[in-house]
Amino acid sequence: MNRNVKKIVTAGLIAAMYVVLTLLQNALLPGTTSAAVQYRASEALCVLALFTPSAIPGLTVGCIVSNIFAGLGLIDLIVGPIATLLAVLFMYLLRRKKALGLPLLSLLCPALFNGLLIGAEIGLFFSEGAAFFSVFWINAGLVALGELAVLLTLGLALFFAVEKNQGLKSYLTQV
């Protein structure tokens, strides 16, 4: 199979997994995927950016489609995917930086970018004037904590699972 086709298929599969996980979680636990305090399990898939650049467009598209169903408006269709794009791009760029043998710096990227960008989005919608900064910092912290919780639990579990599955790891590193 052509390498470009493999990249597109892999990105599409990652996008589909992200959407299915997000929608399923939201159906089972309403509000847990789109509130300020969230634990979006599908964010664990960001770890795939440590293995393949195909995860970057896959996760970005997955976020766009998931946010369409969230119904939070056009701003969320722009800000959320930009946060995801920046997070997974920097995860990929920092993938070789390890601490204690783990990609800890990379795992902080989704917390940083989602915290700042989604925190600003929430601050703009739910505050006026000087109140923006207090609303922003509270929500940036809550979003970042949710991201860290996902990545340090489900994300690390997925990371170790891919590391141990040589067939999957080999496939991902080639696309």
Tab-separated table of C-alpha atoms in Angstrom:
chain	number	residue	atom	x	y	z
A	1	MET	CA	0.000	0.000	0.000
A	2	ASN	CA	1.220	3.499	-0.858
A	3	ARG	CA	2.805	5.269	2.146
A	4	ASN	CA	0.634	8.391	1.676
A	5	VAL	CA	-2.490	6.238	1.677
A	6	LYS	CA	-1.323	4.601	4.923
A	7	LYS	CA	-0.822	8.042	6.490
A	8	ILE	CA	-4.299	9.172	5.476
A	9	VAL	CA	-5.914	5.937	6.646
A	10	THR	CA	-4.064	6.087	9.969
A	11	ALA	CA	-5.048	9.719	10.520
A	12	GLY	CA	-8.653	8.822	9.677
A	13	LEU	CA	-8.673	5.897	12.098
A	14	ILE	CA	-7.267	8.070	14.882
A	15	ALA	CA	-9.879	10.759	14.156
A	16	ALA	CA	-12.657	8.157	14.205
A	17	MET	CA	-11.435	6.676	17.508
A	18	TYR	CA	-11.321	10.162	19.048
A	19	VAL	CA	-14.871	10.959	17.925
A	20	VAL	CA	-16.334	7.618	18.990
A	21	LEU	CA	-14.677	7.757	22.420
A	22	THR	CA	-15.800	11.357	22.995
A	23	LEU	CA	-19.396	10.789	21.881
A	24	LEU	CA	-19.702	7.534	23.788
A	25	GLN	CA	-18.361	9.114	26.970
A	26	ASN	CA	-20.680	12.098	26.587
A	27	ALA	CA	-23.665	9.772	26.076
A	28	LEU	CA	-22.791	7.746	29.180
A	29	LEU	CA	-21.572	10.636	31.353
A	30	PRO	CA	-23.106	13.880	30.018
A	31	GLY	CA	-20.983	16.988	30.430
A	32	THR	CA	-17.734	15.189	31.220
A	33	THR	CA	-16.270	15.889	27.772
A	34	SER	CA	-17.027	19.588	27.349
A	35	ALA	CA	-17.307	21.346	30.704
A	36	ALA	CA	-14.552	23.354	32.376
A	37	VAL	CA	-13.930	20.428	34.704
A	38	GLN	CA	-13.593	17.593	32.231
A	39	TYR	CA	-11.958	14.248	31.830
A	40	ARG	CA	-12.157	13.634	28.076
A	41	ALA	CA	-10.847	10.074	27.837
A	42	SER	CA	-10.261	10.470	24.095
A	43	GLU	CA	-7.473	12.936	24.910
A	44	ALA	CA	-5.370	9.904	25.887
A	45	LEU	CA	-5.039	9.306	22.149
A	46	CYS	CA	-2.751	12.360	22.046
A	47	VAL	CA	-0.038	9.908	23.111
A	48	LEU	CA	-0.138	8.506	19.583
A	49	ALA	CA	1.647	11.702	18.471
A	50	LEU	CA	4.711	10.293	20.235
A	51	PHE	CA	4.779	7.502	17.655
A	52	THR	CA	3.444	8.966	14.408
A	53	PRO	CA	2.971	12.391	12.818
A	54	SER	CA	-0.293	11.006	11.359
A	55	ALA	CA	-1.783	11.543	14.814
A	56	ILE	CA	-1.503	15.320	14.378
A	57	PRO	CA	-4.154	15.715	11.644
A	58	GLY	CA	-6.111	12.740	13.004
A	59	LEU	CA	-6.540	14.189	16.473
A	60	THR	CA	-7.203	17.689	15.130
A	61	VAL	CA	-9.982	16.451	12.833
A	62	GLY	CA	-11.325	14.234	15.614
A	63	CYS	CA	-11.548	17.255	17.895
A	64	ILE	CA	-13.360	19.296	15.223
A	65	VAL	CA	-15.968	16.594	14.629
A	66	SER	CA	-16.424	15.965	18.366
A	67	ASN	CA	-16.870	19.671	19.024
A	68	ILE	CA	-19.556	19.883	16.332
A	69	PHE	CA	-21.607	17.480	18.431
A	70	ALA	CA	-20.817	19.365	21.651
A	71	GLY	CA	-22.918	22.264	20.360
A	72	LEU	CA	-20.854	24.988	22.012
A	73	GLY	CA	-20.701	27.156	18.902
A	74	LEU	CA	-18.265	28.314	16.277
A	75	ILE	CA	-15.674	29.556	18.752
A	76	ASP	CA	-15.307	26.039	20.166
A	77	LEU	CA	-14.910	24.661	16.640
A	78	ILE	CA	-11.924	26.978	16.250
A	79	VAL	CA	-10.267	27.235	19.673
A	80	GLY	CA	-10.524	23.560	20.698
A	81	PRO	CA	-8.961	22.172	17.506
A	82	ILE	CA	-6.231	24.830	17.562
A	83	ALA	CA	-5.393	23.811	21.132
A	84	THR	CA	-5.321	20.159	20.077
A	85	LEU	CA	-3.223	20.897	16.993
A	86	LEU	CA	-0.636	22.838	19.005
A	87	ALA	CA	-0.590	20.233	21.782
A	88	VAL	CA	0.007	17.225	19.530
A	89	LEU	CA	2.414	19.108	17.272
A	90	PHE	CA	4.583	19.982	20.267
A	91	MET	CA	4.184	16.465	21.659
A	92	TYR	CA	5.562	15.118	18.397
A	93	LEU	CA	8.422	17.641	18.354
A	94	LEU	CA	9.351	16.865	21.972
A	95	ARG	CA	8.807	13.069	21.716
A	96	ARG	CA	12.487	12.230	22.231
A	97	LYS	CA	12.844	14.321	25.407
A	98	LYS	CA	12.548	11.935	28.345
A	99	ALA	CA	12.565	12.275	32.101
A	100	LEU	CA	12.812	9.055	34.105
A	101	GLY	CA	12.551	7.254	30.767
A	102	LEU	CA	9.114	8.777	30.120
A	103	PRO	CA	7.947	11.493	27.706
A	104	LEU	CA	6.785	13.672	30.612
A	105	LEU	CA	7.469	16.985	28.856
A	106	SER	CA	5.334	15.869	25.916
A	107	LEU	CA	2.544	14.787	28.250
A	108	LEU	CA	2.379	18.336	29.630
A	109	CYS	CA	1.642	19.857	26.206
A	110	PRO	CA	-2.113	19.126	26.104
A	111	ALA	CA	-2.499	20.494	29.633
A	112	LEU	CA	-0.611	23.654	28.710
A	113	PHE	CA	-2.298	24.427	25.381
A	114	ASN	CA	-5.810	23.328	26.329
A	115	GLY	CA	-5.549	25.018	29.701
A	116	LEU	CA	-4.508	28.348	28.209
A	117	LEU	CA	-6.712	28.374	25.103
A	118	ILE	CA	-9.863	26.769	26.528
A	119	GLY	CA	-9.408	28.771	29.729
A	120	ALA	CA	-9.358	31.953	27.615
A	121	GLU	CA	-12.412	30.793	25.663
A	122	ILE	CA	-14.352	30.189	28.880
A	123	GLY	CA	-13.119	33.485	30.324
A	124	LEU	CA	-14.361	35.403	27.286
A	125	PHE	CA	-17.791	33.791	27.447
A	126	PHE	CA	-18.393	33.918	31.168
A	127	SER	CA	-16.834	37.162	32.384
A	128	GLU	CA	-16.793	40.870	31.805
A	129	GLY	CA	-13.976	43.356	32.179
A	130	ALA	CA	-11.582	42.787	35.050
A	131	ALA	CA	-13.290	39.517	36.012
A	132	PHE	CA	-11.796	37.900	32.901
A	133	PHE	CA	-8.473	37.146	34.552
A	134	SER	CA	-9.919	35.404	37.594
A	135	VAL	CA	-12.339	33.365	35.445
A	136	PHE	CA	-9.537	32.620	32.982
A	137	TRP	CA	-7.012	31.409	35.563
A	138	ILE	CA	-9.522	29.270	37.452
A	139	ASN	CA	-10.765	27.595	34.280
A	140	ALA	CA	-7.303	27.296	32.720
A	141	GLY	CA	-6.235	25.443	35.849
A	142	LEU	CA	-9.282	23.174	35.841
A	143	VAL	CA	-8.907	22.290	32.160
A	144	ALA	CA	-5.172	21.682	32.616
A	145	LEU	CA	-5.815	19.424	35.618
A	146	GLY	CA	-8.324	17.393	33.628
A	147	GLU	CA	-5.845	17.019	30.765
A	148	LEU	CA	-3.067	15.984	33.127
A	149	ALA	CA	-5.337	13.457	34.809
A	150	VAL	CA	-6.196	11.855	31.457
A	151	LEU	CA	-2.639	11.828	30.132
A	152	LEU	CA	-1.008	10.593	33.326
A	153	THR	CA	-3.515	7.741	33.655
A	154	LEU	CA	-5.028	6.594	30.363
A	155	GLY	CA	-2.339	8.283	28.268
A	156	LEU	CA	0.533	6.560	30.031
A	157	ALA	CA	-1.343	3.244	29.900
A	158	LEU	CA	-1.737	3.663	26.128
A	159	PHE	CA	1.910	4.685	25.803
A	160	PHE	CA	3.071	1.522	27.582
A	161	ALA	CA	0.646	-0.630	25.575
A	162	VAL	CA	2.027	0.689	22.272
A	163	GLU	CA	5.610	0.334	23.513
A	164	LYS	CA	4.991	-3.349	24.325
A	165	ASN	CA	3.149	-4.150	21.084
A	166	GLN	CA	6.008	-4.213	18.606
A	167	GLY	CA	3.720	-4.753	15.619
A	168	LEU	CA	1.610	-1.687	16.407
A	169	LYS	CA	4.643	0.388	17.335
A	170	SER	CA	6.390	-0.582	14.096
A	171	TYR	CA	3.316	0.318	12.045
A	172	LEU	CA	2.857	3.688	13.774
A	173	THR	CA	6.491	4.705	13.428
A	174	GLN	CA	6.342	4.014	9.694
A	175	VAL	CA	3.302	6.212	8.915
